[in-house]
CSV table of C-alpha atoms and ligand atoms in Angstrom, one decimal:
chain,number,residue,atom,x,y,z
A,1,MET,CA,-64.5,23.7,104.5
A,2,LYS,CA,-65.4,22.1,101.0
A,3,PRO,CA,-68.7,22.9,99.8
A,4,ILE,CA,-69.7,19.3,100.6
A,5,GLY,CA,-70.7,20.3,104.1
A,6,HIS,CA,-74.0,21.8,103.1
A,7,LYS,CA,-74.8,19.0,101.3
A,8,LEU,CA,-74.4,16.8,104.7
A,9,ASP,CA,-78.5,15.6,105.4
A,10,PRO,CA,-78.3,12.9,107.8
A,11,SER,CA,-81.7,11.1,107.8
A,12,ALA,CA,-83.5,11.5,110.9
A,13,GLU,CA,-86.0,8.5,110.0
A,14,ARG,CA,-83.1,6.1,109.7
A,15,LEU,CA,-81.3,7.2,112.6
A,16,GLU,CA,-85.2,6.4,114.5
A,17,TRP,CA,-85.3,3.1,113.1
A,18,ASP,CA,-81.7,2.6,114.0
A,19,LEU,CA,-82.0,3.4,117.6
A,20,THR,CA,-85.5,2.2,118.1
A,21,GLU,CA,-84.4,-1.2,117.0
A,22,LEU,CA,-81.3,-0.8,119.3
A,23,SER,CA,-83.5,-0.1,122.2
A,24,SER,CA,-85.7,-3.1,121.7
A,25,PHE,CA,-82.9,-5.3,122.9
A,26,ARG,CA,-83.5,-4.6,126.7
A,27,ASP,CA,-83.8,-6.4,130.0
A,28,PRO,CA,-87.7,-7.3,130.7
A,29,ASP,CA,-87.1,-7.6,134.5
A,30,ARG,CA,-85.3,-3.8,134.9
A,31,SER,CA,-87.0,-0.6,134.3
A,32,GLY,CA,-85.9,1.5,131.6
A,33,TRP,CA,-84.3,0.5,128.4
A,34,THR,CA,-81.6,-1.8,130.3
A,35,ARG,CA,-78.7,-3.8,128.6
A,36,GLU,CA,-76.0,-3.7,131.1
A,37,VAL,CA,-72.5,-5.1,130.1
A,38,PHE,CA,-72.3,-8.6,129.7
A,39,SER,CA,-75.9,-9.1,130.0
A,40,ASP,CA,-77.9,-11.3,127.6
A,41,PRO,CA,-79.6,-8.2,125.6
A,42,TYR,CA,-76.7,-6.9,125.7
A,43,ARG,CA,-75.0,-9.9,123.7
A,44,GLN,CA,-77.5,-10.3,121.6
A,45,SER,CA,-77.4,-6.6,120.5
A,46,ARG,CA,-73.9,-7.2,119.6
A,47,GLN,CA,-74.7,-9.5,116.9
A,48,TRP,CA,-77.4,-6.6,115.3
A,49,MET,CA,-74.6,-3.8,115.7
A,50,ALA,CA,-72.1,-5.7,113.7
A,51,ASP,CA,-74.7,-6.4,111.4
A,52,ARG,CA,-75.6,-2.8,110.9
A,53,MET,CA,-71.9,-2.0,110.6
A,54,ARG,CA,-71.5,-4.3,107.8
A,55,ALA,CA,-74.9,-2.9,106.0
A,56,ALA,CA,-73.0,0.2,106.1
A,57,GLY,CA,-70.4,-0.9,104.3
A,58,LEU,CA,-68.0,-1.2,106.8
A,59,GLU,CA,-65.2,-4.2,107.5
A,60,VAL,CA,-66.1,-5.5,110.9
A,61,HIS,CA,-64.2,-7.3,113.4
A,62,VAL,CA,-64.3,-7.6,117.1
A,63,ASP,CA,-61.0,-6.8,118.6
A,64,PRO,CA,-59.5,-8.9,121.4
A,65,ALA,CA,-60.9,-6.4,124.3
A,66,GLY,CA,-65.0,-7.0,123.1
A,67,ASN,CA,-64.9,-4.0,121.3
A,68,ILE,CA,-66.7,-3.8,117.7
A,69,ILE,CA,-64.4,-2.1,114.8
A,70,GLY,CA,-66.1,-0.9,111.8
A,71,ARG,CA,-63.5,0.2,109.4
A,72,ARG,CA,-64.2,2.5,106.1
A,73,ALA,CA,-61.0,2.2,104.0
A,74,GLY,CA,-59.4,5.7,103.0
A,75,LYS,CA,-57.4,6.3,99.8
A,76,GLN,CA,-53.8,6.5,101.9
A,77,PRO,CA,-53.8,2.8,103.3
A,78,GLY,CA,-51.5,3.1,106.3
A,79,ALA,CA,-52.3,6.4,107.0
A,80,PRO,CA,-52.9,6.8,110.5
A,81,ALA,CA,-56.8,6.6,111.0
A,82,VAL,CA,-59.5,8.8,112.2
A,83,VAL,CA,-61.7,7.3,114.9
A,84,THR,CA,-65.2,7.9,116.2
A,85,GLY,CA,-67.7,6.0,118.0
A,86,SER,CA,-69.4,5.5,121.6
A,87,HIS,CA,-70.9,2.8,123.5
A,88,THR,CA,-74.2,0.7,123.5
A,89,ASP,CA,-74.5,-0.8,127.0
A,90,THR,CA,-76.4,1.2,129.4
A,91,VAL,CA,-77.0,1.8,133.2
A,92,ASP,CA,-79.5,-0.1,135.0
A,93,GLY,CA,-82.7,1.8,134.6
A,94,GLY,CA,-80.9,4.0,131.7
A,95,GLY,CA,-82.1,5.2,128.8
A,96,ARG,CA,-82.2,5.1,124.8
A,97,PHE,CA,-79.4,7.7,123.6
A,98,ASP,CA,-76.4,7.7,125.8
A,99,GLY,CA,-73.6,6.5,124.4
A,100,VAL,CA,-76.0,4.9,121.6
A,101,VAL,CA,-76.3,8.5,120.0
A,102,GLY,CA,-72.4,8.2,118.9
A,103,VAL,CA,-72.1,5.1,117.6
A,104,LEU,CA,-75.4,5.1,115.4
A,105,GLY,CA,-74.7,8.6,114.8
A,106,ALA,CA,-71.4,7.8,113.6
A,107,LEU,CA,-73.0,4.9,111.2
A,108,GLU,CA,-75.2,7.3,109.7
A,109,ALA,CA,-72.4,9.9,109.2
A,110,VAL,CA,-70.4,6.9,107.6
A,111,ARG,CA,-73.8,6.1,105.0
A,112,GLN,CA,-73.6,10.1,104.3
A,113,LEU,CA,-70.2,10.1,103.2
A,114,THR,CA,-70.9,7.1,100.8
A,115,GLU,CA,-74.1,8.2,99.3
A,116,LEU,CA,-72.0,11.6,98.7
A,117,ASP,CA,-69.5,9.8,97.2
A,118,VAL,CA,-66.6,11.5,99.9
A,119,GLN,CA,-63.5,9.6,99.9
A,120,LEU,CA,-61.2,10.2,103.0
A,121,ASN,CA,-57.6,10.1,102.7
A,122,ARG,CA,-57.6,7.9,106.1
A,123,ASP,CA,-59.2,5.0,107.1
A,124,LEU,CA,-62.6,6.1,109.4
A,125,LEU,CA,-62.8,3.7,112.2
A,126,VAL,CA,-66.2,3.3,113.9
A,127,VAL,CA,-66.2,1.8,117.5
A,128,ASP,CA,-68.8,0.3,120.0
A,129,PHE,CA,-66.8,0.1,122.8
A,130,LEU,CA,-67.4,-3.0,125.4
A,131,GLY,CA,-68.6,-1.5,128.6
A,132,GLU,CA,-68.5,2.2,128.7
A,133,GLU,CA,-70.8,2.5,132.0
A,134,SER,CA,-69.7,2.0,135.1
A,135,ASN,CA,-70.6,-1.5,136.7
A,136,ASP,CA,-70.5,-3.6,139.8
A,137,PHE,CA,-66.5,-4.1,139.4
A,138,GLY,CA,-66.4,-0.2,140.1
A,139,LEU,CA,-64.6,0.0,137.1
A,140,SER,CA,-66.0,1.8,133.7
A,141,CYS,CA,-64.9,2.2,130.1
A,142,LEU,CA,-63.7,-1.7,129.8
A,143,GLY,CA,-63.2,-1.7,126.4
A,144,SER,CA,-61.6,1.6,125.7
A,145,ARG,CA,-59.6,1.3,129.0
A,146,ALA,CA,-58.0,-1.7,127.8
A,147,LEU,CA,-57.2,-0.3,124.3
A,148,ALA,CA,-55.7,2.5,126.2
A,149,GLY,CA,-53.1,-0.2,128.1
A,150,GLU,CA,-54.8,0.7,131.1
A,151,LEU,CA,-56.8,-2.3,131.9
A,152,THR,CA,-54.9,-4.5,134.5
A,153,ALA,CA,-54.4,-8.3,135.7
A,154,ALA,CA,-55.6,-6.9,139.1
A,155,ASP,CA,-58.5,-5.4,137.8
A,156,LEU,CA,-59.6,-9.0,136.2
A,157,GLN,CA,-60.2,-10.2,140.1
A,158,ARG,CA,-62.5,-7.5,140.9
A,159,THR,CA,-65.7,-9.1,142.0
A,160,ASP,CA,-69.3,-8.0,141.6
A,161,ARG,CA,-71.8,-8.5,144.2
A,162,THR,CA,-72.2,-12.1,143.6
A,163,GLY,CA,-68.8,-12.6,143.6
A,164,THR,CA,-68.2,-13.1,140.4
A,165,THR,CA,-64.5,-11.5,139.1
A,166,LEU,CA,-64.0,-9.4,136.2
A,167,GLY,CA,-62.2,-11.8,134.5
A,168,GLU,CA,-64.9,-14.5,134.7
A,169,SER,CA,-67.4,-12.0,133.2
A,170,PHE,CA,-65.0,-11.5,130.2
A,171,SER,CA,-64.7,-15.6,129.9
A,172,GLY,CA,-68.7,-15.8,130.0
A,173,PHE,CA,-68.9,-13.4,127.3
A,174,GLY,CA,-66.6,-14.8,124.8
A,175,ILE,CA,-63.5,-12.6,125.5
A,176,ASP,CA,-60.3,-14.1,126.7
A,177,PRO,CA,-59.6,-11.9,129.7
A,178,SER,CA,-55.9,-12.1,129.3
A,179,ALA,CA,-56.1,-10.9,125.7
A,180,ALA,CA,-58.2,-8.2,126.7
A,181,VAL,CA,-55.8,-6.7,128.9
A,182,GLY,CA,-53.0,-7.2,126.3
A,183,VAL,CA,-54.9,-5.7,123.6
A,184,ASP,CA,-52.5,-3.5,121.9
A,185,TRP,CA,-53.4,-2.7,118.2
A,186,ALA,CA,-54.2,1.0,119.1
A,187,ARG,CA,-50.7,1.5,120.7
A,188,ARG,CA,-49.3,-0.4,117.9
A,189,THR,CA,-50.5,1.6,115.0
A,190,PRO,CA,-50.8,5.3,115.5
A,191,LEU,CA,-53.8,7.1,115.2
A,192,HIS,CA,-54.7,10.4,113.9
A,193,SER,CA,-57.8,11.7,115.9
A,194,TYR,CA,-61.1,10.8,118.0
A,195,LEU,CA,-64.2,12.5,118.0
A,196,GLU,CA,-67.0,11.3,119.6
A,197,LEU,CA,-70.7,12.2,119.2
A,198,HIS,CA,-72.9,12.1,123.0
A,199,ILE,CA,-75.8,13.6,124.4
A,200,GLU,CA,-75.1,16.0,126.8
A,201,GLN,CA,-77.4,14.8,129.5
A,202,GLY,CA,-77.5,17.9,131.4
A,203,PRO,CA,-79.4,20.6,130.9
A,204,THR,CA,-77.3,23.5,129.6
A,205,LEU,CA,-77.8,23.4,125.7
A,206,GLU,CA,-81.4,23.3,126.2
A,207,GLN,CA,-81.7,25.6,128.2
A,208,ARG,CA,-79.7,28.1,125.9
A,209,GLN,CA,-81.5,26.6,122.8
A,210,LEU,CA,-78.3,25.3,121.6
A,211,PRO,CA,-77.8,22.4,118.9
A,212,LEU,CA,-74.3,21.9,119.8
A,213,GLY,CA,-71.9,21.7,122.8
A,214,ILE,CA,-67.8,21.4,121.9
A,215,VAL,CA,-66.5,19.7,125.0
A,216,THR,CA,-63.6,21.7,126.7
A,217,GLY,CA,-62.8,18.6,129.4
A,218,ILE,CA,-63.9,15.7,130.9
A,219,ALA,CA,-64.2,15.7,134.3
A,220,GLY,CA,-62.2,13.4,136.7
A,221,ILE,CA,-64.0,10.6,138.7
A,222,GLU,CA,-62.9,9.9,142.3
A,223,ARG,CA,-64.9,6.4,144.1
A,224,LEU,CA,-65.2,5.4,147.1
A,225,LEU,CA,-66.2,2.2,148.8
A,226,ALA,CA,-66.7,2.7,152.8
A,227,THR,CA,-67.0,0.0,154.7
A,228,PHE,CA,-68.8,0.8,158.2
A,229,ILE,CA,-67.7,-1.6,161.1
A,230,GLY,CA,-69.9,-1.1,164.2
A,231,SER,CA,-71.8,-3.6,166.4
A,232,ALA,CA,-74.8,-5.8,165.2
A,233,ASP,CA,-77.3,-5.5,167.9
A,234,HIS,CA,-80.7,-6.6,169.0
A,235,ALA,CA,-82.8,-3.4,167.4
A,236,GLY,CA,-85.3,-3.8,170.1
A,237,THR,CA,-83.2,-4.3,173.4
A,238,ARG,CA,-80.1,-2.0,172.7
A,239,PRO,CA,-80.2,1.4,174.4
A,240,MET,CA,-79.7,3.9,172.3
A,241,GLY,CA,-77.2,5.6,174.1
A,242,ASP,CA,-75.3,2.4,173.9
A,243,ARG,CA,-74.9,1.6,170.3
A,244,GLN,CA,-72.3,1.1,167.7
A,245,ASP,CA,-74.6,1.9,164.8
A,246,ALA,CA,-72.7,1.7,161.3
A,247,MET,CA,-75.7,2.7,159.9
A,248,VAL,CA,-75.8,6.2,161.4
A,249,ALA,CA,-72.0,6.6,160.6
A,250,ALA,CA,-72.5,5.8,157.1
A,251,ALA,CA,-75.8,8.1,157.0
A,252,GLU,CA,-73.6,11.0,158.4
A,253,ALA,CA,-71.0,10.3,155.4
A,254,VAL,CA,-74.0,10.3,152.8
A,255,LEU,CA,-74.5,14.2,154.0
A,256,ALA,CA,-70.8,14.7,154.3
A,257,ILE,CA,-70.3,13.7,150.7
A,258,ARG,CA,-73.0,16.0,149.7
A,259,ARG,CA,-71.6,19.1,151.5
A,260,GLU,CA,-68.8,18.1,149.6
A,261,GLY,CA,-70.2,18.5,146.2
A,262,CYS,CA,-72.1,21.6,147.0
A,263,GLY,CA,-68.8,23.1,148.5
A,264,ALA,CA,-67.2,23.1,145.0
A,265,PRO,CA,-65.9,27.0,144.5
A,266,ASN,CA,-65.9,26.3,140.9
A,267,HIS,CA,-67.4,22.8,139.2
A,268,GLY,CA,-67.7,19.7,141.4
A,269,VAL,CA,-70.6,17.1,142.0
A,270,ALA,CA,-70.8,14.5,144.7
A,271,THR,CA,-72.9,11.4,145.0
A,272,THR,CA,-73.8,8.6,147.3
A,273,THR,CA,-75.3,5.9,145.1
A,274,ARG,CA,-75.6,2.6,147.3
A,275,VAL,CA,-75.7,2.2,151.3
A,276,GLU,CA,-76.3,-1.5,152.1
A,277,ALA,CA,-76.3,-3.3,155.5
A,278,ALA,CA,-74.5,-6.4,155.5
A,279,SER,CA,-77.5,-7.9,157.3
A,280,HIS,CA,-81.0,-7.9,155.2
A,281,SER,CA,-83.1,-8.8,158.7
A,282,PRO,CA,-85.3,-5.5,159.6
A,283,ASN,CA,-84.8,-6.0,163.8
A,284,VAL,CA,-80.9,-5.9,164.2
A,285,VAL,CA,-79.0,-2.6,164.4
A,286,PRO,CA,-76.5,-2.7,161.6
A,287,GLY,CA,-72.9,-3.8,162.4
A,288,LEU,CA,-71.7,-3.6,158.8
A,289,VAL,CA,-72.3,-0.9,156.2
A,290,ARG,CA,-71.2,-0.6,152.7
A,291,MET,CA,-71.3,2.5,151.1
A,292,MET,CA,-70.5,3.4,147.2
A,293,SER,CA,-70.0,7.3,146.6
A,294,GLU,CA,-68.1,9.5,143.9
A,295,VAL,CA,-66.8,13.1,143.8
A,296,ARG,CA,-66.0,14.5,140.0
A,297,SER,CA,-64.8,17.8,139.1
A,298,VAL,CA,-63.1,19.6,135.7
A,299,ASP,CA,-61.2,21.6,139.1
A,300,ALA,CA,-58.0,19.1,139.3
A,301,LYS,CA,-56.9,21.3,142.3
A,302,TRP,CA,-60.4,21.2,144.2
A,303,LEU,CA,-60.9,17.4,143.1
A,304,SER,CA,-57.1,16.3,144.4
A,305,GLY,CA,-58.4,17.7,148.1
A,306,THR,CA,-61.4,15.8,148.3
A,307,ARG,CA,-60.1,12.4,149.6
A,308,ARG,CA,-58.2,14.1,152.3
A,309,ARG,CA,-61.3,16.5,153.1
A,310,LEU,CA,-63.9,13.9,153.3
A,311,GLY,CA,-61.3,11.0,154.6
A,312,GLN,CA,-61.0,13.2,157.9
A,313,GLU,CA,-64.6,13.9,158.3
A,314,ILE,CA,-66.2,10.8,158.0
A,315,GLN,CA,-63.5,9.2,160.4
A,316,ALA,CA,-64.3,11.9,163.0
A,317,THR,CA,-67.7,11.4,162.5
A,318,ALA,CA,-67.6,7.4,162.5
A,319,SER,CA,-65.5,7.4,165.4
A,320,SER,CA,-68.3,9.8,167.3
A,321,TYR,CA,-70.6,6.7,167.0
A,322,GLY,CA,-68.0,4.2,168.2
A,323,VAL,CA,-67.7,2.7,164.4
A,324,ASP,CA,-64.8,2.0,162.6
A,325,VAL,CA,-64.8,2.9,158.6
A,326,ASP,CA,-62.2,1.8,156.1
A,327,LEU,CA,-61.9,4.0,152.8
A,328,ALA,CA,-60.9,2.0,149.7
A,329,TRP,CA,-60.5,5.4,147.3
A,330,SER,CA,-60.1,4.7,143.7
A,331,THR,CA,-59.5,7.1,141.1
A,332,ASP,CA,-61.9,5.9,137.8
A,333,ASN,CA,-60.3,8.7,136.0
A,334,GLU,CA,-58.7,11.4,135.8
A,335,LEU,CA,-59.7,14.8,134.4
A,336,VAL,CA,-58.8,15.0,130.7
A,337,GLN,CA,-58.8,18.0,128.3
A,338,ALA,CA,-59.9,17.9,124.7
A,339,ASN,CA,-57.6,18.6,122.1
A,340,GLU,CA,-57.2,22.4,121.4
A,341,GLU,CA,-57.2,21.4,117.2
A,342,VAL,CA,-59.7,18.9,117.4
A,343,GLN,CA,-61.7,21.4,119.3
A,344,GLU,CA,-61.3,24.0,117.0
A,345,ILE,CA,-62.3,21.5,113.8
A,346,ALA,CA,-65.1,20.9,115.2
A,347,ALA,CA,-66.3,24.6,116.2
A,348,SER,CA,-65.3,25.8,112.5
A,349,SER,CA,-67.4,22.4,110.9
A,350,ALA,CA,-70.4,23.9,113.5
A,351,ALA,CA,-69.7,27.3,112.0
A,352,SER,CA,-69.6,26.1,108.4
A,353,LEU,CA,-72.8,24.9,108.6
A,354,ASP,CA,-74.3,27.7,110.3
A,355,LEU,CA,-74.7,26.1,113.1
A,356,PRO,CA,-74.3,27.7,116.8
A,357,TRP,CA,-72.6,25.8,119.0
A,358,THR,CA,-71.2,26.4,123.0
A,359,ALA,CA,-68.1,25.4,124.6
A,360,ILE,CA,-68.6,23.3,127.3
A,361,PRO,CA,-67.4,20.8,130.2
A,362,SER,CA,-68.6,17.2,130.5
A,363,GLY,CA,-69.3,16.0,134.1
A,364,ALA,CA,-70.2,12.7,132.5
A,365,THR,CA,-67.3,10.4,132.0
A,366,HIS,CA,-66.7,8.9,128.2
A,367,ASP,CA,-64.8,6.8,126.3
A,368,ALA,CA,-63.1,9.7,125.1
A,369,VAL,CA,-61.0,9.9,128.4
A,370,HIS,CA,-59.4,7.0,127.6
A,371,MET,CA,-58.7,7.3,123.9
A,372,ALA,CA,-57.5,11.0,124.3
A,373,SER,CA,-54.1,9.0,125.7
A,374,LEU,CA,-54.0,7.4,122.4
A,375,ALA,CA,-55.3,10.5,119.7
A,376,PRO,CA,-56.1,14.1,120.0
A,377,MET,CA,-59.3,13.7,121.3
A,378,GLY,CA,-63.1,15.6,120.8
A,379,MET,CA,-66.4,15.4,121.6
A,380,ILE,CA,-69.4,17.1,120.3
A,381,PHE,CA,-72.6,17.4,122.3
A,382,ILE,CA,-76.5,17.7,121.6
A,383,PRO,CA,-78.9,18.5,123.8
A,384,SER,CA,-80.9,16.2,126.4
A,385,HIS,CA,-84.5,16.8,127.0
A,386,ASN,CA,-84.4,18.4,130.8
A,387,GLY,CA,-81.3,17.5,130.8
A,388,LYS,CA,-82.1,14.1,132.0
A,389,SER,CA,-80.0,10.9,131.3
A,390,HIS,CA,-79.2,7.6,133.3
A,391,CYS,CA,-82.9,7.0,133.5
A,392,PRO,CA,-86.4,6.2,131.1
A,393,GLU,CA,-86.9,9.9,130.7
A,394,GLU,CA,-83.6,10.3,128.7
A,395,TRP,CA,-84.4,12.0,125.3
A,396,THR,CA,-83.3,13.6,122.6
A,397,ASP,CA,-85.3,14.4,119.3
A,398,TYR,CA,-84.2,13.1,116.5
A,399,ALA,CA,-83.7,15.7,114.6
A,400,ASP,CA,-81.4,17.3,116.8
A,401,ILE,CA,-79.6,13.8,116.6
A,402,ALA,CA,-79.5,14.4,112.8
A,403,VAL,CA,-77.9,17.8,113.3
A,404,GLY,CA,-75.2,16.4,115.7
A,405,VAL,CA,-74.5,13.9,113.0
A,406,ARG,CA,-74.3,16.7,110.2
A,407,ALA,CA,-71.8,18.1,112.4
A,408,LEU,CA,-69.7,15.1,113.6
A,409,ALA,CA,-69.4,13.8,109.7
A,410,ALA,CA,-68.5,17.9,108.7
A,411,SER,CA,-66.0,17.2,111.4
A,412,LEU,CA,-64.4,13.8,110.5
A,413,ILE,CA,-64.2,15.3,107.1
A,414,ASN,CA,-62.0,18.3,108.1
A,415,LEU,CA,-60.0,15.9,110.7
A,416,ASP,CA,-59.1,13.6,107.6
A,417,GLN,CA,-57.4,16.7,106.1
A,418,HIS,CA,-55.9,17.8,109.2
A,419,ALA,CA,-52.1,17.8,110.0
A,420,PHE,CA,-51.6,18.5,114.2
A,421,GLN,CA,-49.5,21.3,115.0
A,422,THR,CA,-48.6,19.8,118.3
B,1,HGY,O1,-70.5,8.0,134.4
B,1,HGY,C1,-70.9,8.4,133.5
B,1,HGY,O2,-70.4,9.5,133.6
B,1,HGY,C2,-71.0,7.8,132.1
B,1,HGY,O3,-72.6,7.6,132.1
B,1,HGY,N1,-70.6,6.5,132.5
B,2,MN,MN1,-72.4,7.5,127.6
B,3,MN,MN1,-73.7,6.8,130.7
């Protein structure tokens, strides 16, 4: 590691200013710092982001999939680029740091390289990926998924709860859906590596009082949309022993999902995030109920059995209530391992700055999952206060973000010099 590392001194004040400004783009009708994909606050924030990238000296364009890309030219034009970035959309009721730290932190790293007159050999690309968060269409990581060639024409037909298709949402956002599906710049021009800074979104780093995590792998996610089909009845007249109550069958399934996650032998989580009766009347035995759940794990073997285990249990229980159930499974993303050499570079860069770190799996998914199919991938985590995320209480101290940016910048400098062995 060149002596430059010890000169890196990212500004917590600039980071605070940028994060505070970006957080002001929020949906006033929702809690937290809500800036969901395709929303007006998100649309307005992307012009601000492009302007901030330009102010940091980057050459900015928006690719056909809606990703904002800032380019810092390297000394060797044509050499495969080093890529960093993350997302700036949020969940409904989300916080100020998830994803944002990886984009604004990368901007601060760029400012640092420029202030220290560090010329990289390779182009450095800073990307604000479109729509990383899971959404009503049941598809996360829209922009990075498209870059990896994993967004399909069929995906464009997915509908949200209003019946709007994903393709219509792209169009309404000024993105040509077919161009998004066909975006191929990242597959036509080889990329050297991808490294993303992100909050941990869990309690480990704070509990262990460590400033950095080097991510070993990113959990696979199995998503379930279950439709329970019973028989609607008058809630006041239908005898209890003579019902086909879709809500009861769904309630049993919610608990089965929880038992699945609690039963994981090594690592696993399982969550039901939505149960909705088709009728919104309060005096009807639910005849049709939709349930949205997900199961995640870095244990591929265990995760591969979840559809079978849960399918059997949910079907059998529903049947005991005289309820049919349709189980629509989808793999949101496969389990992905971080590249060993990128992990080693991030770890040795941290060590060269006398920053302690630990290896850590990611239960959360990230754009890095899809970027891993385009270049050797790695992630650096910084602590989340109380391990909270996807809620207004999400918090990371600006000083901790600055430490993460130091590690990111040092790692990017070392990645720039690195010739991969594998
Ligand atoms: O769902 C996730 O893990 C990510 O925050 N989108
Ligand atoms: Mn995120
Ligand atoms: Mn998230």
